CSV table of C-alpha atoms in Angstrom, one decimal:
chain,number,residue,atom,x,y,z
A,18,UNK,CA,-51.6,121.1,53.0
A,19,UNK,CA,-53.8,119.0,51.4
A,20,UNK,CA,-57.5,119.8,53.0
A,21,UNK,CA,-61.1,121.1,53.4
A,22,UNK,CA,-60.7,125.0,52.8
A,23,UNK,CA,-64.1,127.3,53.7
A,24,UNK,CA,-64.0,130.8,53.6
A,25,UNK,CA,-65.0,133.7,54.7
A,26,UNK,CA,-63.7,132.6,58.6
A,27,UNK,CA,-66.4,135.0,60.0
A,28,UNK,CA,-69.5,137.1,58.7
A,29,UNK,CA,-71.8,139.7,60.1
A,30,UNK,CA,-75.1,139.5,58.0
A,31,UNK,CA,-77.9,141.7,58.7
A,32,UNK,CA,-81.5,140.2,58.4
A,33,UNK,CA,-82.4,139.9,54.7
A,34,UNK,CA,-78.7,140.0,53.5
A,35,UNK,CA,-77.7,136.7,51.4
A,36,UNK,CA,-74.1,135.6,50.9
A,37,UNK,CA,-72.7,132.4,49.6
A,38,UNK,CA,-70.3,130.4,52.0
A,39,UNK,CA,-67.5,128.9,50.0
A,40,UNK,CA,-66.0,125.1,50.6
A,41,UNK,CA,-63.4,123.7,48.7
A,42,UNK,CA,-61.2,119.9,49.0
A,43,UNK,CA,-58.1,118.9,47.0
A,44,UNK,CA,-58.1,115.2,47.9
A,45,UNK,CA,-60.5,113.9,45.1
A,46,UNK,CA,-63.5,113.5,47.2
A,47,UNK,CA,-67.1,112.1,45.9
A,48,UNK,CA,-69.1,113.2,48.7
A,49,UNK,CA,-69.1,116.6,50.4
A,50,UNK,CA,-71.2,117.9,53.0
A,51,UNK,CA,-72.5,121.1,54.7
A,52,UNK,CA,-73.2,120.9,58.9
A,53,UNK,CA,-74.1,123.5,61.0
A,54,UNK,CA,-73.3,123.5,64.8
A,55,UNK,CA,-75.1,125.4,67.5
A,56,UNK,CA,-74.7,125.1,71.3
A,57,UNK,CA,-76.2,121.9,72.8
A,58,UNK,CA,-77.7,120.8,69.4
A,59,UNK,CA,-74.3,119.1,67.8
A,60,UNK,CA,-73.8,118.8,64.3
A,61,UNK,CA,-76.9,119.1,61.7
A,62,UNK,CA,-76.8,117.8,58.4
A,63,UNK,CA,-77.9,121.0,55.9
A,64,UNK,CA,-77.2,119.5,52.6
A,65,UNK,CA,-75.1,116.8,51.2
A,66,UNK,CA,-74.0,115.9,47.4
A,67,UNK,CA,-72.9,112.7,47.0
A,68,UNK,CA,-71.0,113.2,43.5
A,69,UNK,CA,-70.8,116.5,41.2
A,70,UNK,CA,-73.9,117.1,40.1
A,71,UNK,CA,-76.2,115.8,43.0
A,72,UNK,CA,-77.2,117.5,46.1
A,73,UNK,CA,-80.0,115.9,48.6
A,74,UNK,CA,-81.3,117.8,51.4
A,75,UNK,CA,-80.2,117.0,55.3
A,76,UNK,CA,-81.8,117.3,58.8
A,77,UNK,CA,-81.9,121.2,58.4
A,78,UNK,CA,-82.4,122.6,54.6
A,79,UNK,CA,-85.0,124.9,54.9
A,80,UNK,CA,-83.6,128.7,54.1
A,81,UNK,CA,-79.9,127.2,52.2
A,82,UNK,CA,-79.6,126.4,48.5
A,83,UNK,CA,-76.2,124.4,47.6
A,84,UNK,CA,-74.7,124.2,44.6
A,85,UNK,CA,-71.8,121.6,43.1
A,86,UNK,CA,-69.9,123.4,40.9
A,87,UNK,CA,-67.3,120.7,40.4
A,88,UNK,CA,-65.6,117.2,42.3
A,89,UNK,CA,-64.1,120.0,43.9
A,90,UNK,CA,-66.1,123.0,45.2
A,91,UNK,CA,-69.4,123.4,47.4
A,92,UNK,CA,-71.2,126.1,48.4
A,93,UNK,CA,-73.8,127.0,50.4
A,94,UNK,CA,-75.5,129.8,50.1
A,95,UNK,CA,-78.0,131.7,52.5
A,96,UNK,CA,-81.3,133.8,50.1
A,97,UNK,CA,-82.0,136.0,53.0
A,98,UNK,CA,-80.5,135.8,55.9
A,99,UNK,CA,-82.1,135.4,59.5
A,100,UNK,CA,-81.1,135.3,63.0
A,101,UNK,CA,-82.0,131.3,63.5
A,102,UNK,CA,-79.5,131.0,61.0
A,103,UNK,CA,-76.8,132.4,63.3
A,104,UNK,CA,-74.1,129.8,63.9
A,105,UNK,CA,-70.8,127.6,63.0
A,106,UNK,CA,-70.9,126.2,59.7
A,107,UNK,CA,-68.6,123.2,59.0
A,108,UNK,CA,-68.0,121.8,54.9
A,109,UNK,CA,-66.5,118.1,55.2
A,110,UNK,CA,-65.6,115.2,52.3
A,111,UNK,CA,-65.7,112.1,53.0
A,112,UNK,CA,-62.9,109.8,52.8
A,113,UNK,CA,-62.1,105.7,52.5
A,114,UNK,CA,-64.3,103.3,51.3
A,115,UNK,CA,-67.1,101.2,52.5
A,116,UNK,CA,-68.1,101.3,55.7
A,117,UNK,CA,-64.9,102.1,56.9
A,118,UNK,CA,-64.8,106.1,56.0
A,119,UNK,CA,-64.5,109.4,58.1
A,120,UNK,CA,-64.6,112.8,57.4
A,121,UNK,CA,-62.5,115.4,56.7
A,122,UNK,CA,-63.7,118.6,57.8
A,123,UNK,CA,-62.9,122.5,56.9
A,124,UNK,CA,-62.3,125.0,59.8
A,125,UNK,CA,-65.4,126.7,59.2
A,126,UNK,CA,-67.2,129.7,59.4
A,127,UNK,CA,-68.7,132.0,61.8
A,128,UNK,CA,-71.6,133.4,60.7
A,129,UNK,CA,-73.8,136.1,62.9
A,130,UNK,CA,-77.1,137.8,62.1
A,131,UNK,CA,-78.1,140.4,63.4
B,14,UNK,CA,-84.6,110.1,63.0
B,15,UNK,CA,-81.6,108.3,64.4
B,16,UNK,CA,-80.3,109.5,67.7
B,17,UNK,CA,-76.9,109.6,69.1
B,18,UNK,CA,-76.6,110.2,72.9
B,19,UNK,CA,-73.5,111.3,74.5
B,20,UNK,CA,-72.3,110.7,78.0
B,21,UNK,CA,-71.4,112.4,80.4
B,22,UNK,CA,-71.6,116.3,78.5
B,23,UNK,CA,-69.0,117.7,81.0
B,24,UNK,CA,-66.1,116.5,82.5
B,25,UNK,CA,-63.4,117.7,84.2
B,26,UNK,CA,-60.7,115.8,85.9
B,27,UNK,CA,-57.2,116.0,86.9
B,28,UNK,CA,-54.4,115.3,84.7
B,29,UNK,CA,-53.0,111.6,85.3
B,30,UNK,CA,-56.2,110.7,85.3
B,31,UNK,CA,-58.4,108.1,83.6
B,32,UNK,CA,-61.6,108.6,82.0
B,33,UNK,CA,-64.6,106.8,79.8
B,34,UNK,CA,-66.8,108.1,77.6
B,35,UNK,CA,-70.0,107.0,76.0
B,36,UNK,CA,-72.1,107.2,72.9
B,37,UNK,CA,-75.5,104.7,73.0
B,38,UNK,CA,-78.2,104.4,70.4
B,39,UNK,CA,-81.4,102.5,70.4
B,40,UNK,CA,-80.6,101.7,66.6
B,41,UNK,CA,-78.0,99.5,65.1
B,42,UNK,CA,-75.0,101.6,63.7
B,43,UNK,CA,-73.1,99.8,60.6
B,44,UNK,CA,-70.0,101.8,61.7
B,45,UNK,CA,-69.0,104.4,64.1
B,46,UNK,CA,-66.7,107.4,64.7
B,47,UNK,CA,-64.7,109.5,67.0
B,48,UNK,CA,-63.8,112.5,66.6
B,49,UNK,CA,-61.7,115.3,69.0
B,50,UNK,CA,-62.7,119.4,68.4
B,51,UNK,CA,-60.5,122.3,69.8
B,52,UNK,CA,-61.7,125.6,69.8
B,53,UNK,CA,-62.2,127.3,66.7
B,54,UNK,CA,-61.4,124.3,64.3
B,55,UNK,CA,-63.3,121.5,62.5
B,56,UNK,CA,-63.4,118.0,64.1
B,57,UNK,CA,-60.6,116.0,63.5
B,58,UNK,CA,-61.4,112.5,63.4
B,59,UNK,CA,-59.6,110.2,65.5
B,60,UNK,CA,-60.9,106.7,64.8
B,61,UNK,CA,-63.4,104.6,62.6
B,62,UNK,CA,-65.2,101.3,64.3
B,63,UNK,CA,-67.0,98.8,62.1
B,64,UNK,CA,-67.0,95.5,63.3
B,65,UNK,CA,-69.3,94.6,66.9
B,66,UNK,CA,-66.8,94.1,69.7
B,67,UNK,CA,-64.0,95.7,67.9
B,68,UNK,CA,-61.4,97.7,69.9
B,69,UNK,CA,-58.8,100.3,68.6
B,70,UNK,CA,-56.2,101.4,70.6
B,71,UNK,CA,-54.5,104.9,69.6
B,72,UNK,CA,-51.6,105.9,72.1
B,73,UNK,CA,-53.4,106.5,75.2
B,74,UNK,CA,-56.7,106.3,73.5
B,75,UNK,CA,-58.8,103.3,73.5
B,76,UNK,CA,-61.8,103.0,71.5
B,77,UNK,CA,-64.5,99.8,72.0
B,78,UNK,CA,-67.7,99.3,69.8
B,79,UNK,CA,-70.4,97.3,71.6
B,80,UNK,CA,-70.6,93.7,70.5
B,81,UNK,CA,-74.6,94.8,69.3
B,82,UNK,CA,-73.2,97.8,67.7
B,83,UNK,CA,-75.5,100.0,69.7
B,84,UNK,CA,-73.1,101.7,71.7
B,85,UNK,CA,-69.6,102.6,72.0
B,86,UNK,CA,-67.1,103.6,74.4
B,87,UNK,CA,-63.7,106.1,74.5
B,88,UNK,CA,-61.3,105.4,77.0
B,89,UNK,CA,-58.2,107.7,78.1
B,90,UNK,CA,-55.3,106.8,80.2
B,91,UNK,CA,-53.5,109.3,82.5
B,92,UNK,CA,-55.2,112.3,80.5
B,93,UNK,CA,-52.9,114.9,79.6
B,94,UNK,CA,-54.2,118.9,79.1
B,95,UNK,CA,-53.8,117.9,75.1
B,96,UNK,CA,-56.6,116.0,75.5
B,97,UNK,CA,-58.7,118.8,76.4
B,98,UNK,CA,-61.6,119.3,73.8
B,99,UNK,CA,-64.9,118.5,72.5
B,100,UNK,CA,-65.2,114.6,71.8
B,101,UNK,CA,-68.0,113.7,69.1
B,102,UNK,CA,-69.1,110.2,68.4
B,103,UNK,CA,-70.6,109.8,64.8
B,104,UNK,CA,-72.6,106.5,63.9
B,105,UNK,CA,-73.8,105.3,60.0
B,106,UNK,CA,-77.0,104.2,59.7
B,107,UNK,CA,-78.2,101.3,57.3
B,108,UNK,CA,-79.3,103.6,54.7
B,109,UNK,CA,-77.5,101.6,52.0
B,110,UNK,CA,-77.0,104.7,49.0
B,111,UNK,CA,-77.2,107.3,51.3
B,112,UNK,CA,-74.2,108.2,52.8
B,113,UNK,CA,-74.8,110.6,55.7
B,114,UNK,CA,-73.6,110.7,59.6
B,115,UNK,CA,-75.6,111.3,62.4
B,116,UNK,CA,-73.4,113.0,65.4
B,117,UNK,CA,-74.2,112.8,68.9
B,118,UNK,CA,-74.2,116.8,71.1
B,119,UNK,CA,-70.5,115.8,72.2
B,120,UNK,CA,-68.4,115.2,75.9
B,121,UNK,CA,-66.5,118.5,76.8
B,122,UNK,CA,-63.6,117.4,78.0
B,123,UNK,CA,-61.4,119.6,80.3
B,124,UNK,CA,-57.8,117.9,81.5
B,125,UNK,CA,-56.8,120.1,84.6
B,126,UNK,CA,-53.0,120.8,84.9
């Protein structure tokens, strides 16, 4: 099916660890986007790209580096982990034109440090 | 920073009910969005507003953006326990070139059988 794909599903990091989260759409998508969701807090912008080969920082950057690798592929990637950084992480494209748009979003990951 | 407030956080009611929803802002939106989360998955998005005073209807869903596009409003009739979830409203800002989403903390929906 035709989608947002993210993997891993779940992680266990120890503080310090770094890993890379992967994202990946097949539906020919300009922007993609990395959120983060904790209880009561909603979803926070991390980082954004808005074509291959642009990334701008969100609401919440501080501790993630992103990279575009191509139209189709974003990843997000944690230097050294900490327990603040323990929560869901969403990847989304954006889809339609204009105004008019939504997003498509991935399943995401569970991520826990410990 | 734009803020998205959503109303009420909880509710739970019976099924066969009806219910409304809310999502207010003190700053203009140039669209809106609604989305519905289950457990354990992404947000699904239901429906896209743009226009002040516009209203969608989706099945039992009803979706109305304030004529000042400031605020919006989900309605459900006779809720069923599908509906169950976390609804998220979603509002674009004017920030012509920068195309980003600010979501409000959600309304946990429970439908009770």
């Amino acid at each position: 099916n035709a989608g947002v794909t993210q993997t891993p599903k779940f992680q266990v990091l120890k503080t310090g660890q770094s890993m890379t989260l992967q994202c990946a759409q097949d539906m020919n998508h300009n922007s993609m986007y990395w959120y983060r969701q904790d209880p009561g807090m909603g979803l926070r912008l991390i980082y954004y790209s808005a074509s291959e080969g642009t990334t701008d920082k969100g609401e919440v950057p501080n501790g993630y580096n992103v990279s575009r690798l191509n139209k189709r592929e974003f990843s997000l990637r944690l230097e050294s982990a900490a327990p603040s950084q323990t929560s869901v992480y969403f990847c989304a494209s954006r889809t339609g034109q204009g105004w008019g748009y939504g997003y498509t979003f991935g399943s995401g990951t569970r991520l826990t440090v410990v | 920073t734009q803020l998205l407030e959503q109303s009420p956080q909880f509710l739970s009611i019976q099924e066969g009910e009806n219910l409304t929803v809310y999502c207010n802002s003190s700053s203009v939106f140039s669209s809106l969005q609604w989305y519905r989360q289950e457990p354990g998955e992404g947000p699904v998005l239901l429906v896209t507003v743009v226009t002040g005073g516009e209203v969608k209807k989706l099945k039992r869903l009803t979706f109305q953006f304030g004529d000042a596009r400031k605020d919006s409003s989900l309605h459900i009739t006779a809720a069923q326990t599908g509906d169950t979830g976390l609804y998220l409203c979603a509002g674009a800002f004017s920030n012509f070139g920068n195309e980003k989403l600010t979501f409000g903390t959600g309304t946990r929906l429970t439908i009770i059988p």
